[in-house]
PDB file of C-alpha atoms and ligand atoms in Angstrom:
ATOM      1  CA  MET A  51      29.429   1.138  25.846  1.00 74.00           C
ATOM      2  CA  ALA A  52      28.856   4.046  22.078  1.00 86.00           C
ATOM      3  CA  THR A  53      26.916   6.325  22.242  1.00 94.00           C
ATOM      4  CA  LEU A  54      24.137   6.111  19.909  1.00 98.00           C
ATOM      5  CA  THR A  55      22.134   8.632  17.497  1.00 98.00           C
ATOM      6  CA  VAL A  56      19.181   7.559  16.141  1.00 98.00           C
ATOM      7  CA  HIS A  57      18.828  11.227  14.086  1.00 98.00           C
ATOM      8  CA  GLY A  58      15.621  11.395  12.019  1.00 98.00           C
ATOM      9  CA  THR A  59      11.724  11.712  12.303  1.00 97.00           C
ATOM     10  CA  PRO A  60       9.522   9.443  14.384  1.00 97.00           C
ATOM     11  CA  VAL A  61       6.843   8.267  11.929  1.00 97.00           C
ATOM     12  CA  SER A  62       8.434   7.246   9.804  1.00 98.00           C
ATOM     13  CA  THR A  63       9.002   3.206   9.237  1.00 98.00           C
ATOM     14  CA  TYR A  64      13.257   2.735   8.486  1.00 98.00           C
ATOM     15  CA  VAL A  65      13.711   5.302  12.214  1.00 98.00           C
ATOM     16  CA  ARG A  66      11.249   3.056  14.410  1.00 98.00           C
ATOM     17  CA  THR A  67      13.136   0.329  12.462  1.00 98.00           C
ATOM     18  CA  VAL A  68      16.315   0.721  13.938  1.00 98.00           C
ATOM     19  CA  ARG A  69      14.557   1.884  17.244  1.00 98.00           C
ATOM     20  CA  LEU A  70      13.132  -1.080  17.363  1.00 98.00           C
ATOM     21  CA  LEU A  71      16.232  -2.972  18.153  1.00 98.00           C
ATOM     22  CA  LEU A  72      17.448  -0.572  20.145  1.00 98.00           C
ATOM     23  CA  GLU A  73      14.482  -0.882  22.613  1.00 98.00           C
ATOM     24  CA  GLU A  74      14.968  -5.477  22.327  1.00 98.00           C
ATOM     25  CA  ALA A  75      18.028  -4.854  22.600  1.00 98.00           C
ATOM     26  CA  GLY A  76      17.498  -2.424  26.206  1.00 98.00           C
ATOM     27  CA  ALA A  77      20.473  -0.244  24.336  1.00 98.00           C
ATOM     28  CA  GLU A  78      19.900   3.465  24.824  1.00 97.00           C
ATOM     29  CA  TYR A  79      20.038   6.488  22.606  1.00 98.00           C
ATOM     30  CA  ASP A  80      19.341   9.062  21.471  1.00 98.00           C
ATOM     31  CA  LEU A  81      17.109  10.269  18.815  1.00 98.00           C
ATOM     32  CA  LYS A  82      17.060  13.763  17.228  1.00 98.00           C
ATOM     33  CA  SER A  83      14.235  14.549  15.202  1.00 97.00           C
ATOM     34  CA  VAL A  84      15.194  15.259  11.613  1.00 98.00           C
ATOM     35  CA  ASP A  85      10.881  16.618  10.723  1.00 97.00           C
ATOM     36  CA  PHE A  86      10.856  15.620   7.111  1.00 95.00           C
ATOM     37  CA  PHE A  87       7.524  17.224   7.092  1.00 94.00           C
ATOM     38  CA  LYS A  88       9.069  20.723   7.741  1.00 96.00           C
ATOM     39  CA  GLY A  89      11.971  19.005   5.056  1.00 97.00           C
ATOM     40  CA  GLU A  90      15.076  19.021   7.492  1.00 98.00           C
ATOM     41  CA  ASN A  91      16.254  16.504   5.914  1.00 98.00           C
ATOM     42  CA  ASP A  92      16.904  18.273   2.677  1.00 97.00           C
ATOM     43  CA  SER A  93      19.329  20.955   4.929  1.00 97.00           C
ATOM     44  CA  THR A  94      22.216  21.298   4.222  1.00 97.00           C
ATOM     45  CA  GLU A  95      23.831  20.340   7.901  1.00 97.00           C
ATOM     46  CA  TYR A  96      21.821  16.990   7.771  1.00 98.00           C
ATOM     47  CA  ARG A  97      22.782  16.221   3.720  1.00 98.00           C
ATOM     48  CA  ALA A  98      26.009  16.505   4.340  1.00 97.00           C
ATOM     49  CA  LYS A  99      24.827  13.839   6.988  1.00 98.00           C
ATOM     50  CA  HIS A 100      23.320  11.223   4.638  1.00 98.00           C
ATOM     51  CA  PRO A 101      23.962  12.298   0.763  1.00 98.00           C
ATOM     52  CA  PHE A 102      20.624  11.044  -0.208  1.00 98.00           C
ATOM     53  CA  GLY A 103      18.645  13.598   2.299  1.00 98.00           C
ATOM     54  CA  LYS A 104      15.976   9.931   4.529  1.00 98.00           C
ATOM     55  CA  VAL A 105      16.449   8.819   7.489  1.00 98.00           C
ATOM     56  CA  PRO A 106      17.192   7.191   9.758  1.00 98.00           C
ATOM     57  CA  THR A 107      21.002   7.582   9.821  1.00 98.00           C
ATOM     58  CA  LEU A 108      23.067   6.965  12.224  1.00 98.00           C
ATOM     59  CA  GLU A 109      26.066   8.357  14.784  1.00 98.00           C
ATOM     60  CA  VAL A 110      28.338   6.556  16.310  1.00 97.00           C
ATOM     61  CA  ASP A 111      30.839   8.267  18.950  1.00 95.00           C
ATOM     62  CA  GLY A 112      30.509  10.667  16.384  1.00 91.00           C
ATOM     63  CA  GLU A 113      30.443   8.393  13.119  1.00 97.00           C
ATOM     64  CA  LEU A 114      27.964   8.412  10.387  1.00 98.00           C
ATOM     65  CA  LEU A 115      26.185   5.486   9.274  1.00 98.00           C
ATOM     66  CA  TYR A 116      22.991   6.035   7.076  1.00 98.00           C
ATOM     67  CA  GLU A 117      21.053   2.377   5.335  1.00 98.00           C
ATOM     68  CA  THR A 118      18.909   0.518   8.025  1.00 98.00           C
ATOM     69  CA  VAL A 119      19.505  -2.311   7.123  1.00 98.00           C
ATOM     70  CA  ALA A 120      23.339  -1.284   7.363  1.00 98.00           C
ATOM     71  CA  ILE A 121      22.410  -0.394  10.568  1.00 98.00           C
ATOM     72  CA  THR A 122      20.244  -2.963  12.238  1.00 98.00           C
ATOM     73  CA  GLY A 123      23.390  -5.086  10.919  1.00 98.00           C
ATOM     74  CA  TYR A 124      25.631  -3.334  12.918  1.00 98.00           C
ATOM     75  CA  LEU A 125      23.582  -2.096  16.453  1.00 98.00           C
ATOM     76  CA  ASP A 126      22.924  -5.775  16.536  1.00 98.00           C
ATOM     77  CA  THR A 127      25.881  -7.360  16.509  1.00 98.00           C
ATOM     78  CA  VAL A 128      26.892  -4.350  19.294  1.00 97.00           C
ATOM     79  CA  VAL A 129      24.539  -3.709  21.636  1.00 98.00           C
ATOM     80  CA  ALA A 130      23.193  -7.535  21.656  1.00 98.00           C
ATOM     81  CA  ASP A 131      25.505 -10.113  20.627  1.00 98.00           C
ATOM     82  CA  ASN A 132      23.683 -10.624  16.989  1.00 98.00           C
ATOM     83  CA  LYS A 133      20.444 -11.886  19.602  1.00 98.00           C
ATOM     84  CA  PHE A 134      18.390 -10.924  16.152  1.00 98.00           C
ATOM     85  CA  SER A 135      20.172 -12.831  13.301  1.00 98.00           C
ATOM     86  CA  PRO A 136      20.051 -17.359  13.132  1.00 97.00           C
ATOM     87  CA  SER A 137      23.139 -18.578  13.186  1.00 96.00           C
ATOM     88  CA  ASP A 138      22.001 -20.772  10.495  1.00 96.00           C
ATOM     89  CA  PRO A 139      22.637 -19.485   6.569  1.00 97.00           C
ATOM     90  CA  MET A 140      19.605 -20.906   5.655  1.00 96.00           C
ATOM     91  CA  LEU A 141      17.620 -18.873   8.195  1.00 97.00           C
ATOM     92  CA  GLN A 142      19.702 -15.904   8.722  1.00 97.00           C
ATOM     93  CA  ALA A 143      19.284 -15.750   4.488  1.00 98.00           C
ATOM     94  CA  ARG A 144      15.520 -16.393   4.332  1.00 98.00           C
ATOM     95  CA  MET A 145      15.864 -13.102   7.158  1.00 98.00           C
ATOM     96  CA  ARG A 146      17.546 -11.705   4.741  1.00 98.00           C
ATOM     97  CA  GLN A 147      15.597 -12.105   1.044  1.00 98.00           C
ATOM     98  CA  ILE A 148      11.792 -11.110   4.150  1.00 98.00           C
ATOM     99  CA  MET A 149      14.289  -7.289   4.461  1.00 98.00           C
ATOM    100  CA  ALA A 150      15.188  -7.205   0.324  1.00 98.00           C
ATOM    101  CA  ILE A 151      11.784  -7.929  -0.221  1.00 98.00           C
ATOM    102  CA  ILE A 152      10.141  -5.023   1.699  1.00 98.00           C
ATOM    103  CA  ASP A 153      12.685  -2.654   0.618  1.00 98.00           C
ATOM    104  CA  SER A 154      12.409  -4.458  -3.087  1.00 98.00           C
ATOM    105  CA  TYR A 155       8.432  -4.516  -3.541  1.00 98.00           C
ATOM    106  CA  LEU A 156       6.982  -3.855  -0.806  1.00 98.00           C
ATOM    107  CA  TYR A 157       7.762  -0.358   1.156  1.00 98.00           C
ATOM    108  CA  SER A 158       6.959   1.712  -2.200  1.00 98.00           C
ATOM    109  CA  PRO A 159       3.710   0.363  -3.285  1.00 98.00           C
ATOM    110  CA  ALA A 160       2.274   0.096   0.921  1.00 98.00           C
ATOM    111  CA  ILE A 161       3.860   3.089   2.004  1.00 98.00           C
ATOM    112  CA  THR A 162       4.814   5.721  -0.734  1.00 98.00           C
ATOM    113  CA  SER A 163       1.762   5.163  -2.349  1.00 98.00           C
ATOM    114  CA  ILE A 164      -1.204   4.226   0.026  1.00 98.00           C
ATOM    115  CA  VAL A 165      -0.167   5.005   3.398  1.00 98.00           C
ATOM    116  CA  ILE A 166       0.558   8.909   2.161  1.00 98.00           C
ATOM    117  CA  GLN A 167      -2.697   8.777   0.587  1.00 98.00           C
ATOM    118  CA  ARG A 168      -5.010   7.105   3.000  1.00 98.00           C
ATOM    119  CA  LEU A 169      -3.147   8.350   4.899  1.00 98.00           C
ATOM    120  CA  ILE A 170      -1.112  11.435   5.657  1.00 96.00           C
ATOM    121  CA  VAL A 171      -2.824  13.503   3.108  1.00 97.00           C
ATOM    122  CA  PRO A 172      -6.221  13.325   4.167  1.00 97.00           C
ATOM    123  CA  SER A 173      -3.888  14.762   7.273  1.00 96.00           C
ATOM    124  CA  GLN A 174      -3.371  17.470   5.345  1.00 94.00           C
ATOM    125  CA  GLY A 175      -6.338  18.621   4.295  1.00 97.00           C
ATOM    126  CA  GLY A 176      -6.175  16.657   1.001  1.00 98.00           C
ATOM    127  CA  THR A 177      -7.919  14.459  -0.809  1.00 98.00           C
ATOM    128  CA  PRO A 178      -6.461  10.707  -1.838  1.00 98.00           C
ATOM    129  CA  ASN A 179      -5.904   9.709  -5.079  1.00 98.00           C
ATOM    130  CA  GLU A 180      -7.915   7.113  -5.841  1.00 98.00           C
ATOM    131  CA  ASP A 181      -5.674   5.834  -8.209  1.00 98.00           C
ATOM    132  CA  LYS A 182      -2.629   5.734  -7.146  1.00 98.00           C
ATOM    133  CA  VAL A 183      -3.732   3.483  -4.261  1.00 98.00           C
ATOM    134  CA  ASN A 184      -6.078   0.854  -6.057  1.00 98.00           C
ATOM    135  CA  ASN A 185      -2.947   1.090  -8.562  1.00 98.00           C
ATOM    136  CA  ALA A 186      -1.054  -0.229  -5.992  1.00 98.00           C
ATOM    137  CA  VAL A 187      -2.722  -2.807  -3.847  1.00 98.00           C
ATOM    138  CA  ALA A 188      -1.578  -5.907  -6.072  1.00 98.00           C
ATOM    139  CA  PRO A 189       1.685  -5.445  -5.863  1.00 98.00           C
ATOM    140  CA  ALA A 190       1.680  -5.680  -2.572  1.00 98.00           C
ATOM    141  CA  LYS A 191       0.137  -7.807  -2.250  1.00 98.00           C
ATOM    142  CA  THR A 192       2.508  -9.720  -4.267  1.00 98.00           C
ATOM    143  CA  ALA A 193       6.138  -8.266  -1.425  1.00 98.00           C
ATOM    144  CA  VAL A 194       3.245 -10.237   1.583  1.00 98.00           C
ATOM    145  CA  ASP A 195       1.992 -13.287  -0.562  1.00 98.00           C
ATOM    146  CA  ALA A 196       5.697 -13.637  -1.014  1.00 98.00           C
ATOM    147  CA  ILE A 197       6.689 -12.942   2.585  1.00 98.00           C
ATOM    148  CA  GLU A 198       3.610 -14.430   3.054  1.00 98.00           C
ATOM    149  CA  SER A 199       5.134 -17.923   1.445  1.00 98.00           C
ATOM    150  CA  LEU A 200       8.727 -17.543   3.177  1.00 98.00           C
ATOM    151  CA  THR A 201       7.755 -16.959   7.956  1.00 97.00           C
ATOM    152  CA  VAL A 202       6.588 -18.512   9.863  1.00 93.00           C
ATOM    153  CA  GLY A 203       4.763 -15.995  11.137  1.00 88.00           C
ATOM    154  CA  SER A 204       3.653 -17.580  15.385  1.00 89.00           C
ATOM    155  CA  PRO A 205       5.304 -15.606  16.982  1.00 95.00           C
ATOM    156  CA  TYR A 206       8.002 -14.511  14.620  1.00 98.00           C
ATOM    157  CA  LEU A 207       8.520 -14.290  11.652  1.00 98.00           C
ATOM    158  CA  LEU A 208      10.824 -16.818  12.239  1.00 97.00           C
ATOM    159  CA  GLY A 209       9.591 -18.903  14.365  1.00 96.00           C
ATOM    160  CA  SER A 210      10.912 -18.723  18.562  1.00 95.00           C
ATOM    161  CA  GLU A 211      13.142 -15.907  17.658  1.00 97.00           C
ATOM    162  CA  MET A 212      12.344 -12.230  16.507  1.00 98.00           C
ATOM    163  CA  SER A 213      14.783 -11.324  14.514  1.00 98.00           C
ATOM    164  CA  ILE A 214      16.247  -7.881  12.235  1.00 98.00           C
ATOM    165  CA  ALA A 215      13.009  -9.003   9.507  1.00 98.00           C
ATOM    166  CA  ASP A 216      10.623  -8.333  12.215  1.00 98.00           C
ATOM    167  CA  PHE A 217      11.453  -4.792  12.982  1.00 98.00           C
ATOM    168  CA  HIS A 218      11.685  -4.141   9.325  1.00 98.00           C
ATOM    169  CA  LEU A 219       8.602  -5.473   9.119  1.00 98.00           C
ATOM    170  CA  ILE A 220       6.083  -3.818  12.071  1.00 98.00           C
ATOM    171  CA  PRO A 221       6.472  -0.381  11.238  1.00 98.00           C
ATOM    172  CA  ILE A 222       4.885  -1.612   7.946  1.00 98.00           C
ATOM    173  CA  PHE A 223       2.319  -3.320   9.372  1.00 98.00           C
ATOM    174  CA  THR A 224       1.860  -0.766  11.532  1.00 98.00           C
ATOM    175  CA  TYR A 225       0.677   1.459   9.347  1.00 98.00           C
ATOM    176  CA  LEU A 226      -1.214   0.054   6.030  1.00 98.00           C
ATOM    177  CA  SER A 227      -3.407  -2.069   9.014  1.00 98.00           C
ATOM    178  CA  MET A 228      -4.284   1.459   9.536  1.00 98.00           C
ATOM    179  CA  THR A 229      -5.860   1.885   5.727  1.00 98.00           C
ATOM    180  CA  PRO A 230      -9.019  -0.114   4.000  1.00 98.00           C
ATOM    181  CA  GLU A 231      -6.128  -1.724   1.754  1.00 98.00           C
ATOM    182  CA  PHE A 232      -5.494  -3.561   4.983  1.00 98.00           C
ATOM    183  CA  ASP A 233      -7.724  -6.877   4.336  1.00 98.00           C
ATOM    184  CA  ALA A 234      -7.129  -7.016   0.947  1.00 98.00           C
ATOM    185  CA  ILE A 235      -3.969  -7.023   0.842  1.00 98.00           C
ATOM    186  CA  THR A 236      -2.996  -9.547   3.832  1.00 98.00           C
ATOM    187  CA  ALA A 237      -5.769 -11.870   2.255  1.00 98.00           C
ATOM    188  CA  GLN A 238      -3.809 -14.664   1.938  1.00 98.00           C
ATOM    189  CA  ALA A 239      -1.027 -14.366   4.377  1.00 98.00           C
ATOM    190  CA  PRO A 240      -3.078 -15.889   7.468  1.00 98.00           C
ATOM    191  CA  LYS A 241       0.316 -16.430   8.574  1.00 98.00           C
ATOM    192  CA  LEU A 242       1.562 -13.300   8.669  1.00 98.00           C
ATOM    193  CA  ARG A 243      -2.471 -11.660  10.131  1.00 97.00           C
ATOM    194  CA  THR A 244      -1.840 -14.162  12.471  1.00 96.00           C
ATOM    195  CA  TRP A 245       2.119 -12.559  13.502  1.00 97.00           C
ATOM    196  CA  TRP A 246       1.029  -9.027  13.100  1.00 98.00           C
ATOM    197  CA  ASP A 247      -1.481  -9.588  16.534  1.00 97.00           C
ATOM    198  CA  GLU A 248       0.386 -10.969  18.436  1.00 96.00           C
ATOM    199  CA  VAL A 249       4.156  -8.327  17.859  1.00 98.00           C
ATOM    200  CA  SER A 250       1.354  -5.232  17.619  1.00 98.00           C
ATOM    201  CA  LYS A 251       1.411  -6.025  21.903  1.00 97.00           C
ATOM    202  CA  LEU A 252       4.853  -6.159  22.212  1.00 98.00           C
ATOM    203  CA  PRO A 253       5.579  -3.241  24.519  1.00 98.00           C
ATOM    204  CA  SER A 254       8.718  -1.682  22.366  1.00 98.00           C
ATOM    205  CA  VAL A 255       5.672  -1.917  19.525  1.00 98.00           C
ATOM    206  CA  LYS A 256       3.187  -0.380  21.388  1.00 98.00           C
ATOM    207  CA  LYS A 257       5.877   1.967  22.723  1.00 98.00           C
ATOM    208  CA  VAL A 258       8.222   3.063  19.869  1.00 98.00           C
ATOM    209  CA  CYS A 259       4.924   3.519  16.749  1.00 98.00           C
ATOM    210  CA  ALA A 260       2.946   4.113  18.479  1.00 92.00           C
TER     211      ALA A 260
HETATM  212  N1  GSH B 379      17.450   3.338   1.884  1.00 78.70           N
HETATM  213  C1  GSH B 379      16.925   4.629   2.352  1.00 78.70           C
HETATM  214  C2  GSH B 379      15.708   4.321   3.042  1.00 78.70           C
HETATM  215  C3  GSH B 379      15.047   5.765   4.060  1.00 78.70           C
HETATM  216  C4  GSH B 379      13.860   6.378   3.681  1.00 78.70           C
HETATM  217  O1  GSH B 379      12.837   6.250   2.504  1.00 78.70           O
HETATM  218  N2  GSH B 379      13.716   7.037   4.692  1.00 78.70           N
HETATM  219  C5  GSH B 379      12.200   7.822   4.236  1.00 78.70           C
HETATM  220  C6  GSH B 379      11.529   8.183   5.912  1.00 78.70           C
HETATM  221  S1  GSH B 379      10.570   6.453   5.893  1.00 78.70           S
HETATM  222  C7  GSH B 379      11.883   9.297   4.005  1.00 78.70           C
HETATM  223  O2  GSH B 379      13.400   9.722   4.426  1.00 78.70           O
HETATM  224  N3  GSH B 379      11.532  10.329   3.349  1.00 78.70           N
HETATM  225  C8  GSH B 379      11.898  11.156   3.260  1.00 78.70           C
HETATM  226  C9  GSH B 379      12.022  12.261   1.775  1.00 78.70           C
HETATM  227  O3  GSH B 379      12.423  11.003   0.818  1.00 78.70           O
HETATM  228  O4  GSH B 379      12.354  13.172   1.453  1.00 78.70           O
HETATM  229  C10 GSH B 379      17.348   3.290   4.342  1.00 78.70           C
HETATM  230  O5  GSH B 379      16.993   1.487   4.311  1.00 78.70           O
HETATM  231  O6  GSH B 379      18.114   3.936   5.565  1.00 78.70           O
END
């Protein structure tokens, strides 16, 4: 079996996505800290691994892989025998569609705007920018409503089997659910509320996203 090293900041949603898959697969891996709060992701050494200075990067026997969708797809094949990718073509397309919605339409308003302003800025002694938060609620809700329309939501996004899409959404909900905006954003997403109640109790989620 290959030696797997995840380079990244443990609080990062994308790092958590990769670790959730590894934990659910029961795979062995090392986590090597790259602390973006200290700017370590911007160092020459780290930029040699990831030219965009983002986390995570996966190292497989010395070979480097970045972009989380590429990493989770690869890991699903090599450590989980594709257990987290539905074989039905439409279900597989739904999984990829949800992941693309998260990357293109949810991450930025939910994390870059709301979570950073509500959780990170105050933890560093600052005052949240209320305009930034308020302007992000509608786009975050649009993305959540779109995922709601595609999900089964019980127990997992695509139904009875956990898929890579769950690993991509869980870390976002972990943080968003800690903000006062969560109720408004999920007001019309009862299936996702049920999903979140259930997946947030998983041991892997408690371990990786605590
Ligand atoms: N497209 C990248 C995005 C990764 C990403 O945005 N990571 C964030 C943390 S969740 C990051 O590295 N932020 C540090 C920075 O932008 O300086 C992926 O899918 O891996």
